[in-house]
Coordinates of C-alpha atoms in Angstrom, one line a residue:
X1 CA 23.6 -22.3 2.4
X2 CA 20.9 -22.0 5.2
X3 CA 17.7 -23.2 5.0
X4 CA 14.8 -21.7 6.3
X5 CA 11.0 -22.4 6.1
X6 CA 8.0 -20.0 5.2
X7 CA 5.1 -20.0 8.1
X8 CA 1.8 -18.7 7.6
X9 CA 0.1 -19.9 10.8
X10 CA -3.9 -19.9 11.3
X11 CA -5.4 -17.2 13.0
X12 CA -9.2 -16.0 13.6
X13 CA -9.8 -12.8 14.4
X14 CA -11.1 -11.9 17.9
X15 CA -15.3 -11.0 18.8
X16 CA -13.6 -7.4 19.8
X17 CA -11.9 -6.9 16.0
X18 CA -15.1 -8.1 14.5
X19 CA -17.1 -5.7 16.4
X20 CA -14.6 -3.1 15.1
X21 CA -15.1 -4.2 11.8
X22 CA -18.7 -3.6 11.9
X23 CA -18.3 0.0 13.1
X24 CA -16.7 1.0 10.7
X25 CA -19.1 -1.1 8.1
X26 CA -21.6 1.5 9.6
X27 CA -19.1 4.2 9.0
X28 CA -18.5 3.1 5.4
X29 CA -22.1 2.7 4.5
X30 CA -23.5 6.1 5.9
X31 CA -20.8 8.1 4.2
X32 CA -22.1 6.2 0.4
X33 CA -25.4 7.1 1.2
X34 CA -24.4 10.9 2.3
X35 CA -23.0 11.0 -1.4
X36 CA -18.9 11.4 0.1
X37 CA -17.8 9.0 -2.3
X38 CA -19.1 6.4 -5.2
X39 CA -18.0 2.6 -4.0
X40 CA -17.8 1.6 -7.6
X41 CA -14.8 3.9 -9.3
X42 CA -12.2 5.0 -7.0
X43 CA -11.9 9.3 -7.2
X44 CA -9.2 11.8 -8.3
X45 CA -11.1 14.6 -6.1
X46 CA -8.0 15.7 -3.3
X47 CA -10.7 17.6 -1.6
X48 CA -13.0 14.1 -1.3
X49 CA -9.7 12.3 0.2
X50 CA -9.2 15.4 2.5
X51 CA -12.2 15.5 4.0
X52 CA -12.5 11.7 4.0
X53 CA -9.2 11.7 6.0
X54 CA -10.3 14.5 8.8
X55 CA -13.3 12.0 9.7
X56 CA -11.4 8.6 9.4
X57 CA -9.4 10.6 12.3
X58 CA -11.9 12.2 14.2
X59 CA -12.9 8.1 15.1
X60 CA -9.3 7.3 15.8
X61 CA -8.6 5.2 13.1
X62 CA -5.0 6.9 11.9
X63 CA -2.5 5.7 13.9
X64 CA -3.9 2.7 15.5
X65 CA -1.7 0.5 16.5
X66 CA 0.9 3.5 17.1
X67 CA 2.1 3.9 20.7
X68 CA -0.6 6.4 22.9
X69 CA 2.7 9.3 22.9
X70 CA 2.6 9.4 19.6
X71 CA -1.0 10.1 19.1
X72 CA -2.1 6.5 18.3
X73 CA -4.2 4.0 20.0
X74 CA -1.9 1.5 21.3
X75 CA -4.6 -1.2 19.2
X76 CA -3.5 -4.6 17.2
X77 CA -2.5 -4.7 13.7
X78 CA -5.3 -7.1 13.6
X79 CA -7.4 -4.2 14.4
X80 CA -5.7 -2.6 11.6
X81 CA -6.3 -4.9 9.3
X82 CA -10.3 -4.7 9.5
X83 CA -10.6 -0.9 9.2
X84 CA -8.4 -1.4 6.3
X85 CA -9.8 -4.3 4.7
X86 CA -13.0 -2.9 5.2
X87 CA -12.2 0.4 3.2
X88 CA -10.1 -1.3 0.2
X89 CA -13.2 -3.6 -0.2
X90 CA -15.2 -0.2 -0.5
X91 CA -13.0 1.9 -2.9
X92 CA -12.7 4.8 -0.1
X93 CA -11.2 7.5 -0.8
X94 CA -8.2 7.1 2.0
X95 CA -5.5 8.3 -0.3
X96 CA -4.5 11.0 2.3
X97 CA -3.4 9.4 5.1
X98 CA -3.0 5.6 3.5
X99 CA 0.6 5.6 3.5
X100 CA 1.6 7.6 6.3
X101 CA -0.6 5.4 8.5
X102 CA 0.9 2.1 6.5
X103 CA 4.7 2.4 7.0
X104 CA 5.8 5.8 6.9
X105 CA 4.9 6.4 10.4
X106 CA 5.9 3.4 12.0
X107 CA 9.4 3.9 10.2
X108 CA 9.5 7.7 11.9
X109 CA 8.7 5.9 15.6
X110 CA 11.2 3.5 15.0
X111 CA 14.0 5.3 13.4
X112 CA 13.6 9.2 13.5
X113 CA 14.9 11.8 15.9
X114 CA 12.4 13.2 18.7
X115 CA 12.3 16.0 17.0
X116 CA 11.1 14.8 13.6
X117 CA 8.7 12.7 15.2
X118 CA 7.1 15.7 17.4
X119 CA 6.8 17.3 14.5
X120 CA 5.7 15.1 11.6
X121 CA 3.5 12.6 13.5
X122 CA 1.2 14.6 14.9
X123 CA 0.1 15.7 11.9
X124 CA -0.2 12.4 10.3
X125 CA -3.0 11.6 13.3
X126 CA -5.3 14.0 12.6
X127 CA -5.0 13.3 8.3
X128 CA -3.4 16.2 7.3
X129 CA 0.1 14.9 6.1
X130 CA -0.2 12.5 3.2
X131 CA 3.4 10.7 2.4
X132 CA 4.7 8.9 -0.8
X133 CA 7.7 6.5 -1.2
X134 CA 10.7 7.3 -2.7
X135 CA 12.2 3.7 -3.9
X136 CA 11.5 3.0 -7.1
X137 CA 14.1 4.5 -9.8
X138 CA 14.3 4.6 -13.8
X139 CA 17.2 2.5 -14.1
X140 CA 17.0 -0.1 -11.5
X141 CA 13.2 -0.2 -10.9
X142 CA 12.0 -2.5 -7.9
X143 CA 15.9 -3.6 -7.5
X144 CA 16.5 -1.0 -4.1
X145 CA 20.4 -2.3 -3.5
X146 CA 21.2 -1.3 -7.1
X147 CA 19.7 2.7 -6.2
X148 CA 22.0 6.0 -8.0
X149 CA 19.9 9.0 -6.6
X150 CA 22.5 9.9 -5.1
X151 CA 22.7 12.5 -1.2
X152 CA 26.0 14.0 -1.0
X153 CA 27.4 15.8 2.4
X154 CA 26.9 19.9 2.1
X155 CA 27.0 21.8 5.2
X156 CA 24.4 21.3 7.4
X157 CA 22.8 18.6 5.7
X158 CA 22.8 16.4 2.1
X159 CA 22.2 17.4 -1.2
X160 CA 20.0 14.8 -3.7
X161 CA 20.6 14.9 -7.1
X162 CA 18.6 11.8 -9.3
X163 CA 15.0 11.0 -9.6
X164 CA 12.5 8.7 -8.8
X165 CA 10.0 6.9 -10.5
X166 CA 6.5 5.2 -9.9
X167 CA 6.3 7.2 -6.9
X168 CA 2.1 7.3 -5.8
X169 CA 0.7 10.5 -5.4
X170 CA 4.1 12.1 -5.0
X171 CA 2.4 15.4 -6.8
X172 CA 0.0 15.4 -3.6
X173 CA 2.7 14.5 -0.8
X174 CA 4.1 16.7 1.8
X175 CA 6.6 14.2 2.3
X176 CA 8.8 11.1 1.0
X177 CA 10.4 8.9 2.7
X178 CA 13.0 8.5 0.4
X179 CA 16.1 5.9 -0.4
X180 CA 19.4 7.3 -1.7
X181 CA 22.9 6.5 -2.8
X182 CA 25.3 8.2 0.4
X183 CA 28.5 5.2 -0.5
X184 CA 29.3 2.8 -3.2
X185 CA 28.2 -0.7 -2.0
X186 CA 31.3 -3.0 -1.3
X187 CA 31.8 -6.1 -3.1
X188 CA 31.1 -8.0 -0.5
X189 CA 27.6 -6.2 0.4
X190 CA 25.4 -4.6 -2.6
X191 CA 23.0 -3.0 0.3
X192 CA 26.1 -1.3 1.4
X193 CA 26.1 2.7 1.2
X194 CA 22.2 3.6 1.1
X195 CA 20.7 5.9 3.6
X196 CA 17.3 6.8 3.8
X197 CA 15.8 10.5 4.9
X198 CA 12.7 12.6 5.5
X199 CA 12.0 14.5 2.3
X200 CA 9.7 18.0 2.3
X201 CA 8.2 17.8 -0.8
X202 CA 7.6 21.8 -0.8
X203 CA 12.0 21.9 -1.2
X204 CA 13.5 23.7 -3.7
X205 CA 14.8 21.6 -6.5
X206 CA 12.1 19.0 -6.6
X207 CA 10.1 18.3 -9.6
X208 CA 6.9 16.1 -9.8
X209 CA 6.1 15.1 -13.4
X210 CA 2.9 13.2 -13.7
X211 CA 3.0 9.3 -15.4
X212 CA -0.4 9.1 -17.6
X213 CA -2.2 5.9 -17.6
X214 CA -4.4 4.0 -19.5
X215 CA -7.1 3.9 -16.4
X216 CA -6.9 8.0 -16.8
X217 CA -5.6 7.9 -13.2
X218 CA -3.3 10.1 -12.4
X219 CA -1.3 9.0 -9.5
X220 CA 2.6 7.9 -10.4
X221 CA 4.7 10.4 -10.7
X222 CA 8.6 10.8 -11.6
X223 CA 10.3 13.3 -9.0
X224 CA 13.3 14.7 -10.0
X225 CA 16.0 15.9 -7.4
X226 CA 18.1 19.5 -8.4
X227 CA 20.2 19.9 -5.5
X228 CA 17.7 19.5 -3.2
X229 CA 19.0 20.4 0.6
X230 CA 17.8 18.2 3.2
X231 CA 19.1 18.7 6.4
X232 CA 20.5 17.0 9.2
X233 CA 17.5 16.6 11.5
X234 CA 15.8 14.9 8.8
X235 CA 18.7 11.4 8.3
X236 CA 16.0 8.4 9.5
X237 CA 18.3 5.9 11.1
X238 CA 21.8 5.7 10.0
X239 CA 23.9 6.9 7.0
X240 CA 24.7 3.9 5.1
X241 CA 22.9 1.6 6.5
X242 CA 18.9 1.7 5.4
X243 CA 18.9 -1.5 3.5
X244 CA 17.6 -3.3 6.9
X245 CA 14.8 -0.4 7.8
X246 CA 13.4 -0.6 4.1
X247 CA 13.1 -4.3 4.4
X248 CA 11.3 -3.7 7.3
X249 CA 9.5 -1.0 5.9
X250 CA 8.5 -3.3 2.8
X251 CA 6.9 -6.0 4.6
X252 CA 4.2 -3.8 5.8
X253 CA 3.9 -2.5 2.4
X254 CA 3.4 -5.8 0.7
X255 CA 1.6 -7.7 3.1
X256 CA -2.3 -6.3 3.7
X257 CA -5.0 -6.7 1.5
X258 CA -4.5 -4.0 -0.1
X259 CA -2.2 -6.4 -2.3
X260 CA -5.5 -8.0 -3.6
X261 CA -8.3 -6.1 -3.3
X262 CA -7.7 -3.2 -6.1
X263 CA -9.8 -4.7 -8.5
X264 CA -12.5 -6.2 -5.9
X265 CA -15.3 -4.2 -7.0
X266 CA -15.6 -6.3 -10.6
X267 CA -16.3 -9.0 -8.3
X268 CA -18.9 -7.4 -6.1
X269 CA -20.6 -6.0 -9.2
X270 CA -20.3 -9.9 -10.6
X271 CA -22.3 -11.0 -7.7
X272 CA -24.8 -8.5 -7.5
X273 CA -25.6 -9.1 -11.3
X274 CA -25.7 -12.9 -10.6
X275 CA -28.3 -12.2 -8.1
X276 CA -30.0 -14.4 -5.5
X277 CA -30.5 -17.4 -8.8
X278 CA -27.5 -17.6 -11.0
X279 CA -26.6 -20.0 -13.0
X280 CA -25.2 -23.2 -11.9
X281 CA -22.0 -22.2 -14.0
X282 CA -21.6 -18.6 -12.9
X283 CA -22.4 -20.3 -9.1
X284 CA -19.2 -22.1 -9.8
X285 CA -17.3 -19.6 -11.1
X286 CA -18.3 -17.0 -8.0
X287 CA -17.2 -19.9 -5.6
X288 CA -14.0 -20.3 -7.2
X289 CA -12.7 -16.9 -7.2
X290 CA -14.3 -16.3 -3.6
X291 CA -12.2 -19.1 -2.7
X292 CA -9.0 -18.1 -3.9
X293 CA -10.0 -14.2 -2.4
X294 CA -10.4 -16.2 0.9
X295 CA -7.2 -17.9 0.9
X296 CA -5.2 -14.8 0.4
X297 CA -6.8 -13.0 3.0
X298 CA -5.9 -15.6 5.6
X299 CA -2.6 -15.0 4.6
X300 CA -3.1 -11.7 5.2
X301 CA -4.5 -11.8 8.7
X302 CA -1.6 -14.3 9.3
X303 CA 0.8 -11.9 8.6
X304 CA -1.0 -9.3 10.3
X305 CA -0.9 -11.3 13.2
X306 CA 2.9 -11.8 12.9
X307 CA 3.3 -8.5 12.8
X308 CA 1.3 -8.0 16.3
X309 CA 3.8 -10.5 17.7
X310 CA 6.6 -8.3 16.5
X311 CA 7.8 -10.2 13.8
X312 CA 9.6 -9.4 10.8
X313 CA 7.6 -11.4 8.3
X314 CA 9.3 -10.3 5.2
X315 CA 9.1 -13.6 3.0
X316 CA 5.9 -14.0 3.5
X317 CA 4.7 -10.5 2.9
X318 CA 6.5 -11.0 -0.5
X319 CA 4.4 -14.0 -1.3
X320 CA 1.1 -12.5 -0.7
X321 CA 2.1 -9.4 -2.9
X322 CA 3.3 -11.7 -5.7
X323 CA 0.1 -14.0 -5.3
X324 CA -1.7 -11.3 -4.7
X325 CA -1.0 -8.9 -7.7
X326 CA -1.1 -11.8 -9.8
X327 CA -4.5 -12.7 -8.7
X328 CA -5.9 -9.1 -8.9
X329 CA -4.6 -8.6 -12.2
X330 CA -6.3 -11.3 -13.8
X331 CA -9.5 -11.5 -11.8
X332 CA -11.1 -8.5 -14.3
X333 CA -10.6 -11.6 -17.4
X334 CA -11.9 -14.0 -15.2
X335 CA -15.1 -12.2 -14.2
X336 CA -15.7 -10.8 -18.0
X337 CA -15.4 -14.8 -18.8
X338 CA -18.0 -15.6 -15.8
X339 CA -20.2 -13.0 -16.9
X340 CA -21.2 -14.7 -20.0
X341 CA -24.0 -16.9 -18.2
X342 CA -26.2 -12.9 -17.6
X343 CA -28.0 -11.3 -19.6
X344 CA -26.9 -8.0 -20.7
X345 CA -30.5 -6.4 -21.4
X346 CA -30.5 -4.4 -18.3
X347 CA -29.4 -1.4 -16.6
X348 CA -27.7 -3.5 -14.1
X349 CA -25.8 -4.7 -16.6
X350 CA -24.1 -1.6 -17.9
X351 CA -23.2 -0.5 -14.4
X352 CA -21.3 -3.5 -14.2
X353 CA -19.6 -3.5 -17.4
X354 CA -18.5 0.4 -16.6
X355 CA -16.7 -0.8 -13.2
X356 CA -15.3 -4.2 -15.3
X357 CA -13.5 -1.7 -17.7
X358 CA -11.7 0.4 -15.2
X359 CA -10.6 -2.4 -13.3
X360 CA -9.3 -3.9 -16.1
X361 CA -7.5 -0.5 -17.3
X362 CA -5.8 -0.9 -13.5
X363 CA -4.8 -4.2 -13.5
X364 CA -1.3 -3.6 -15.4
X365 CA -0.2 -1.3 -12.5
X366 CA -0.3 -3.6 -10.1
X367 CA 2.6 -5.3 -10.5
X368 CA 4.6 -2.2 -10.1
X369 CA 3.4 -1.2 -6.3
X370 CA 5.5 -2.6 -4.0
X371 CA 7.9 -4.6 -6.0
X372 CA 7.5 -6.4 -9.4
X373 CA 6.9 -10.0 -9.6
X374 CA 10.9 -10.7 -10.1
X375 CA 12.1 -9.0 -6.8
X376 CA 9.5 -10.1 -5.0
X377 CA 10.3 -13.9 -6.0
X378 CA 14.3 -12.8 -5.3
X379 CA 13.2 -12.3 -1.7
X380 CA 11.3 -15.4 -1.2
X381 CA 14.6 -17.0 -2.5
X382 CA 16.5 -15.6 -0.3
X383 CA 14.3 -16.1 2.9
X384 CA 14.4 -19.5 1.9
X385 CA 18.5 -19.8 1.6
X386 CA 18.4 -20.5 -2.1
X387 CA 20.6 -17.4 -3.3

C-alpha cells in the first residue's frame, strides 16, 4: 500500500486578481440595479441566463484561462476563481455558459480532435453553447467505474442505448459530455472499458424528462438514449480508456466555490438583518459561520492555485466538495437557529425569511452535484493509499 499525503498550501491572491475582482463587483452591481437579475432567488428565465451569458462574454470572461487559439485569454485560474466566486456569491444567472467554461471546454482542448474543437469552442466563447454532464446513472449513481449506458460500434460512429440521471440543465444543453460503457471492465481494472464522447443534444433518440424538486427548480433531468448515433469525429480521447480524463475532469468540478456557496445568500440576508448592532449572540454566531466560509475558501484558492501550476489536485478537490456540501447544506438550520436573537416585526424580516426557505428547499440537492458524500470519501481514500 502507498501512502500519500493531502496538501493544501497557502496562497493569497495577487493586487492584479483583486483588481479583477472588483471589476466585475462593478459589473455584478450595475446589472442588479438595471433589474437583469434578483441577487436573492436564483431564476428559471433561459432568456435572463442568455442574455446574461452574451455580456459575461462581451468582457472576456468565458474562456479565461483557455489558450488565446482557442478564443480564451491565456489568464490564471486564480483569475478564474474571482469572477466566479464573485457571481456564485451573487446568485447570477450564469447557467449558460457555467459548465462549458468549468470543465467541458478544457476537456475538448485537452482531448478532442481539431475539428471538434474549431467547431464547438468557439461558440462556447461568445455564450452561446451551454453543456451538461453525462455521468450520473440510475443504477450506479456517483459510482462512474460501475457505468451500463452502454456505445456500441455502428458504421461510422457508436450507437448509445441507456440513460442518465441527475444530469443539470440537460433539457437546455446543446451538448453532453457524456460517459459510456464501450468494454466490460477486467477483473483486474473496474475503470476498464469506458469511453467518453461529444453528445448533440438535438440527436435523434434522446429524451430529456425533467426531475421535480421540492425548491420548484427545475434543472435535473433523466436523458434517455434510443439508438442514438454519434459519430466518429465526436470520441474525446480514447475508446476505453476515459476513466483518467473524467478524473481530471472531476477535480475542476468539485473543487471552486461553487461547492459552498449555493445557499450563501441566507447568510448575506442573516447579516443584513443583524445590522450594524446585533446581538452579542447572533455576533457570535455570524463569526462562526464566517469562519468556517473562510476556511473553505482558502481551500479553494489553494486548489485553484494547484491547478495554475498544472496539477492534478484530485483528493483535495474531493475534500472541499464533501466539506463543502456538507457545510452548505446545513448552514440554512444554522442561520434559522441564529436568527432567533431579531425581531421579526419588520419588512426586513420577511425578505429574509423568503430567501431562508428556498435555500433550505436546495440544500438536499447538494449532495448529488459532483459526487455524493460516499464517492467522494472513496477518492480521498484512495489518494491517501488506504484502498
Amino acid at each position: 500500500m502507498q501512502s500519500a499525503t493531502l496538501e493544501f498550501e497557502p496562497l493569497r491572491l495577487p493586487a492584479d486578481v483583486q483588481r479583477l475582482r472588483s471589476e466585475v463587483r462593478d459589473f455584478i452591481q450595475s446589472e442588479i440595479a438595471a433589474g437583469s437579475f434578483n441577487p436573492d432567488i436564483p431564476t428559471e428565465d433561459w432568456d435572463v441566463h442568455k442574455a446574461f451569458a452574451k455580456k459575461v462574454a462581451s468582457r472576456g470572461w468565458i474562456g479565461l484561462t483557455w489558450p488565446r487559439q482557442y478564443g480564451g485569454q491565456e489568464r490564471s485560474f486564480l483569475d478564474r476563481f474571482v469572477v466566479n466566486e464573485e457571481m456564485l456569491a451573487a446568485n447570477a444567472p450564469t447557467s449558460v455558459y457555467f459548465t462549458a467554461d468549468r470543465q467541458s471546454g478544457p476537456t475538448l482542448i485537452k482531448y478532442a480532435s481539431e475539428r471538434t474543437k474549431s467547431e464547438v469552442l468557439p461558440k462556447i466563447i461568445v455564450g452561446e453553447a451551454c453543456f451538461c454532464i453525462g455521468m450520473s446513472e440510475p443504477d450506479s449513481g456517483s459510482d462512474l467505474f460501475a457505468a451500463k449506458c452502454k456505445a456500441t460500434r455502428a458504421p461510422g460512429g457508436w450507437k448509445i442505448n441507456g440513460s442518465k440521471t441527475w444530469t443539470t440543465n440537460a433539457h437546455h444543453a446543446d451538448y453532453m459530455i457524456g460517459l459510456f460503457r464501450t468494454s466490460p471492465p477486467t477483473t483486474e481494472n473496474r475503470r476498464h472499458g469506458l469511453t467518453s464522447f461529444l453528445v448533440d443534444m438535438k440527436t435523434p433518440g434522446i429524451t430529456c424528462n425533467l426531475i421535480h424538486q421540492m425548491s420548484g427548480i427545475r434543472d435535473f433531468n433523466e436523458v434517455v438514449f434510443d439508438d442514438a448515433f454519434i459519430p466518429d469525429e465526436r470520441l474525446i480521447g480514447e475508446v476505453d480508456g476515459a476513466w483518467k480524463q473524467a478524473t481530471t475532469e472531476l477535480a475542476y468540478e468539485r473543487s471552486g466555490p461553487e461547492r459552498f456557496l449555493e445557499t450563501f445568500a441566507a447568510l448575506r440576508k442573516l447579516v443584513e438583518l443583524a445590522g450594524d448592532r446585533p446581538d452579542p449572540r447572533l455576533a457570535d454566531s455570524i463569526g462562526r459561520l464566517v469562519a468556517e466560509l473562510h476556511s473553505l475558501r482558502r481551500m479553494s484558492v489553494s486548489i485553484a492555485g494547484m491547478l495554475e501550476a498544472g496539477r492534478e489536485p484530485v483528493s483535495e478537490a474531493a475534500i472541499v466538495k464533501d466539506l463543502g456540501t456538507l457545510w452548505e447544506q446545513e448552514l440554512p438550520q444554522r442561520v434559522r437557529h441564529a436568527a432567533a436573537f431579531v425581531s421579526r416585526d419588520t419588512a426586513l424580516y420577511d425578505d429574509f425569511e423568503h430567501v431562508l426557505q428556498f435555500t433550505a428547499r436546495i440544500a438536499p440537492k447538494l449532495t448529488i452535484q459532483g459526487g455524493t458524500t460516499e464517492i467522494l470519501r472513496g477518492v480521498i481514500a484512495r489518494g491517501l493509499g488506504l484502498r
